[in-house]
Amino acid sequence: MEDSISSKRILFTRKVYYAKIRDILRNKRKGSAFEMEALALEAKVREKTGKEYAKKIRREGMLPSVLYGPEVETLPLQVQTRDLERIINQAGERALIKLKVNDKEYMTLIREIQRGPVKGEILHVDFYQVSLKEELETEVPVVFVGESPGIKEGGVLQQFLRELEIRCLPTKIPEHIEVDISGLGIGDSITVGDLKVSEDIQILNDPDTVIATIVAVTVAEEELEEEAEETAEGEVEKKAEESEERAPEEE
């Protein structure tokens, strides 16, 4: 009897725990434009510059980087590779980063990441110093939410826009912007102008730009076939041109 009661208590505790987790995630996702928190990252001024020194510190688990911006002189830096990867895995490449250099702190965004051509490993990163009181322009991805009646009927989602250009304060940059497709049937589209975002965010794209359309399967297949034919024709023309260019040399 006691074992049965104990099991029920454990089960109840687990249900309450998972319910709280769901509520936290649900509240975090609402509006998708929650205030971004700065993540701390330690950095050191690089003693030297150049390819050889960059290779050396990479072998030691460090990543060559640079800091620049309107209120700071360009600084060659190095950061722990694993620390930066942790931040990117946690908050993405658009994370707001509090960069600590010696006894100073800089609010920054990642401006550019250079990766290896084969493995895709990070080779170098640019940090851009920003002012928390000044709006900036950036791009954020779109994420589709809701269930489209058109897809349930056999339609296919055709996406035309994957990122949106926005203007807002650095702390208001959303992780993504949600696009609700729950009202789209076959043949329906959703445009930039249909989106509802926080008053803190201004979308810079043309309001008439189509983000996505629900198309019938036959239409999607025809478009894919046309794209394949155009690609094949382009490759044939390219090979023909290359043959013509090589012909005089072979003679």
Coordinates of C-alpha atoms in Angstrom, one line a residue:
M1 CA 0.0 0.0 0.0
E2 CA 2.8 2.4 1.0
D3 CA 4.7 1.5 -2.2
S4 CA 1.6 2.4 -4.2
I5 CA 1.2 5.7 -2.5
S6 CA 4.9 6.5 -3.0
S7 CA 4.8 5.7 -6.7
K8 CA 1.8 8.0 -7.1
R9 CA 3.6 10.8 -5.4
I10 CA 6.6 10.3 -7.6
L11 CA 4.4 10.3 -10.7
F12 CA 2.6 13.4 -9.5
T13 CA 5.9 15.2 -8.9
R14 CA 7.2 14.3 -12.3
K15 CA 4.0 15.6 -13.9
V16 CA 4.2 18.9 -12.1
Y17 CA 7.9 19.2 -13.0
Y18 CA 7.4 18.6 -16.7
A19 CA 4.3 20.9 -16.7
K20 CA 6.6 23.7 -15.3
I21 CA 9.2 23.1 -18.0
R22 CA 6.5 23.3 -20.7
D23 CA 5.2 26.6 -19.3
I24 CA 8.7 28.1 -19.2
L25 CA 9.3 27.1 -22.8
R26 CA 5.9 28.3 -23.9
N27 CA 6.4 31.7 -22.3
K28 CA 9.8 32.0 -23.8
R29 CA 8.5 31.4 -27.3
K30 CA 5.5 33.8 -27.0
G31 CA 6.0 36.6 -29.5
S32 CA 9.5 35.2 -30.3
A33 CA 10.9 38.7 -29.6
F34 CA 11.8 38.3 -25.9
E35 CA 14.5 40.5 -24.6
M36 CA 17.9 39.1 -25.4
E37 CA 20.3 38.6 -22.5
A38 CA 24.0 39.2 -23.0
L39 CA 26.2 36.1 -22.7
A40 CA 29.7 36.6 -21.2
L41 CA 32.8 35.7 -23.0
E42 CA 36.4 36.2 -21.9
A43 CA 39.0 37.5 -24.4
K44 CA 42.7 38.4 -24.4
V45 CA 44.6 40.8 -26.6
R46 CA 46.6 38.8 -29.1
E47 CA 50.3 39.2 -28.7
K48 CA 51.1 38.7 -32.4
T49 CA 49.2 38.6 -35.7
G50 CA 49.7 36.6 -38.8
K51 CA 48.8 33.2 -40.2
E52 CA 51.5 31.2 -38.3
Y53 CA 50.6 32.7 -35.0
A54 CA 46.9 32.1 -35.7
K55 CA 47.6 28.4 -36.5
K56 CA 49.6 28.1 -33.2
I57 CA 46.8 29.4 -31.0
R58 CA 44.2 27.3 -32.8
R59 CA 46.2 24.2 -31.8
E60 CA 46.1 25.4 -28.2
G61 CA 42.3 25.7 -28.3
M62 CA 42.2 29.4 -28.9
L63 CA 40.5 31.3 -31.7
P64 CA 41.9 34.4 -33.4
S65 CA 39.3 37.2 -33.5
V66 CA 39.0 40.9 -33.8
L67 CA 36.9 43.6 -32.1
Y68 CA 35.9 46.9 -33.8
G69 CA 33.1 49.4 -33.7
P70 CA 32.2 53.1 -33.5
E71 CA 33.5 53.5 -30.0
V72 CA 36.5 51.3 -29.9
E73 CA 39.7 51.0 -31.8
T74 CA 40.3 47.8 -33.7
L75 CA 41.7 45.2 -31.3
P76 CA 43.2 41.8 -32.3
L77 CA 41.9 39.2 -29.8
Q78 CA 41.8 35.6 -29.0
V79 CA 39.0 33.6 -27.2
Q80 CA 38.6 30.1 -26.1
T81 CA 37.1 28.1 -29.0
R82 CA 34.9 25.9 -26.8
D83 CA 33.5 29.0 -25.0
L84 CA 32.4 30.6 -28.3
E85 CA 31.0 27.4 -29.6
R86 CA 29.0 27.0 -26.4
I87 CA 27.5 30.5 -26.9
I88 CA 26.6 29.8 -30.5
N89 CA 25.1 26.4 -29.7
Q90 CA 23.0 28.1 -26.9
A91 CA 21.9 31.3 -28.5
G92 CA 23.0 31.2 -32.2
E93 CA 25.3 33.4 -34.2
R94 CA 23.2 36.5 -33.5
A95 CA 23.7 36.3 -29.8
L96 CA 24.4 39.5 -27.8
I97 CA 27.8 38.9 -26.2
K98 CA 29.4 40.8 -23.3
L99 CA 33.1 40.6 -24.3
K100 CA 35.4 40.9 -21.4
V101 CA 38.9 42.2 -22.4
N102 CA 41.2 42.7 -19.5
D103 CA 39.4 45.1 -17.2
K104 CA 36.9 46.4 -19.8
E105 CA 33.6 45.1 -21.1
Y106 CA 32.1 45.6 -24.5
M107 CA 28.6 44.8 -25.7
T108 CA 29.1 43.1 -29.0
L109 CA 27.4 41.1 -31.8
I110 CA 29.1 38.6 -34.1
R111 CA 29.6 40.4 -37.4
E112 CA 31.3 37.6 -39.3
I113 CA 32.5 34.0 -38.8
Q114 CA 35.1 32.4 -41.1
R115 CA 34.9 28.6 -41.3
G116 CA 37.0 25.9 -42.8
P117 CA 36.0 24.8 -46.3
V118 CA 35.9 21.1 -45.5
K119 CA 35.0 20.5 -41.8
G120 CA 33.2 23.8 -41.3
E121 CA 35.2 24.5 -38.1
I122 CA 35.4 28.1 -36.9
L123 CA 38.7 29.8 -38.0
H124 CA 38.1 33.4 -37.1
V125 CA 35.4 35.7 -35.7
D126 CA 34.7 39.4 -35.9
F127 CA 33.0 41.0 -32.9
Y128 CA 31.2 44.3 -33.5
Q129 CA 30.8 46.7 -30.6
V130 CA 27.3 48.1 -30.3
S131 CA 25.5 50.7 -28.2
L132 CA 22.5 49.4 -26.2
K133 CA 20.8 52.7 -26.7
E134 CA 21.0 52.8 -30.5
E135 CA 19.0 50.8 -33.0
L136 CA 20.8 48.6 -35.5
E137 CA 19.8 46.7 -38.6
T138 CA 20.3 42.9 -38.8
E139 CA 18.7 39.7 -40.2
V140 CA 16.8 37.0 -38.3
P141 CA 15.4 33.7 -39.5
V142 CA 11.7 33.0 -40.0
V143 CA 10.1 29.9 -38.3
F144 CA 6.8 28.5 -39.4
V145 CA 4.3 27.7 -36.7
G146 CA 0.8 26.2 -36.8
E147 CA -0.8 23.5 -39.0
S148 CA -1.8 24.5 -42.5
P149 CA -5.2 23.1 -43.8
G150 CA -3.6 23.1 -47.2
I151 CA -0.8 20.8 -46.2
K152 CA -3.3 18.5 -44.6
E153 CA -5.1 18.4 -47.9
G154 CA -1.9 17.3 -49.7
G155 CA -0.4 20.7 -50.5
V156 CA 3.3 21.6 -50.2
L157 CA 4.8 24.6 -48.4
Q158 CA 6.9 26.6 -50.8
Q159 CA 9.3 29.0 -49.0
F160 CA 10.6 32.1 -50.7
L161 CA 12.0 34.1 -47.8
R162 CA 14.2 32.5 -45.0
E163 CA 15.3 35.7 -43.2
L164 CA 13.9 39.1 -42.4
E165 CA 15.7 42.4 -42.3
I166 CA 14.8 44.2 -39.1
R167 CA 15.7 47.3 -37.1
C168 CA 15.7 47.4 -33.3
L169 CA 17.8 47.8 -30.2
P170 CA 20.4 45.1 -29.6
T171 CA 18.6 43.8 -26.6
K172 CA 15.4 43.4 -28.6
I173 CA 16.8 41.2 -31.4
P174 CA 14.6 38.1 -31.5
E175 CA 16.0 34.6 -31.9
H176 CA 13.6 34.3 -34.8
I177 CA 10.3 35.6 -36.1
E178 CA 7.3 33.3 -36.2
V179 CA 5.2 33.0 -39.3
D180 CA 1.8 31.5 -38.6
I181 CA 0.5 29.3 -41.5
S182 CA -2.5 27.9 -39.7
G183 CA -4.8 29.8 -41.9
L184 CA -3.3 28.9 -45.3
G185 CA -5.1 26.6 -47.7
I186 CA -3.9 25.4 -51.1
G187 CA -3.1 28.5 -53.2
D188 CA -2.8 30.8 -50.3
S189 CA 0.2 32.9 -49.5
I190 CA 1.6 34.9 -46.5
T191 CA 3.5 38.1 -47.0
V192 CA 5.7 40.3 -44.8
G193 CA 2.8 42.7 -44.3
D194 CA 0.8 39.9 -42.7
L195 CA 3.2 39.5 -39.9
K196 CA 2.6 40.7 -36.4
V197 CA 5.7 41.6 -34.3
S198 CA 6.5 43.6 -31.2
E199 CA 6.4 47.4 -31.4
D200 CA 10.1 47.4 -30.6
I201 CA 10.9 45.8 -33.9
Q202 CA 10.6 47.3 -37.4
I203 CA 10.6 44.9 -40.4
L204 CA 12.5 46.5 -43.3
N205 CA 11.4 44.1 -46.1
D206 CA 8.8 45.2 -48.6
P207 CA 5.4 44.4 -47.1
D208 CA 4.3 42.8 -50.3
T209 CA 7.1 40.3 -50.3
V210 CA 5.8 36.7 -50.2
I211 CA 7.3 34.6 -47.5
A212 CA 5.6 31.3 -48.4
T213 CA 2.8 29.7 -50.4
I214 CA 0.9 26.5 -50.1
V215 CA 0.9 24.9 -53.6
A216 CA -0.7 21.8 -55.0
V217 CA 1.7 18.8 -55.4
T218 CA 1.3 18.8 -59.2
V219 CA 2.4 22.5 -59.3
A220 CA 5.4 21.8 -57.0
E221 CA 6.5 18.8 -59.2
E222 CA 6.2 20.8 -62.4
E223 CA 8.3 23.6 -61.0
L224 CA 10.9 21.1 -59.8
E225 CA 11.0 19.6 -63.3
E226 CA 11.4 23.0 -64.9
E227 CA 14.3 23.8 -62.5
A228 CA 15.9 20.5 -63.3
E229 CA 15.6 21.1 -67.0
E230 CA 17.0 24.6 -66.7
T231 CA 20.0 23.3 -64.7
A232 CA 20.6 20.5 -67.2
E233 CA 20.5 23.0 -70.2
G234 CA 22.9 25.3 -68.4
E235 CA 25.3 22.4 -67.8
V236 CA 25.1 21.4 -71.5
E237 CA 25.8 25.0 -72.6
K238 CA 28.7 25.3 -70.2
K239 CA 30.3 22.1 -71.4
A240 CA 29.8 23.2 -75.0
E241 CA 31.5 26.5 -74.3
E242 CA 34.4 24.8 -72.5
S243 CA 34.8 22.4 -75.5
E244 CA 35.0 25.4 -77.9
E245 CA 37.6 27.1 -75.7
R246 CA 39.7 23.9 -75.6
A247 CA 39.4 23.2 -79.3
P248 CA 42.2 25.5 -80.5
E249 CA 44.6 24.3 -77.8
E250 CA 44.0 20.6 -78.8
E251 CA 44.8 21.4 -82.4

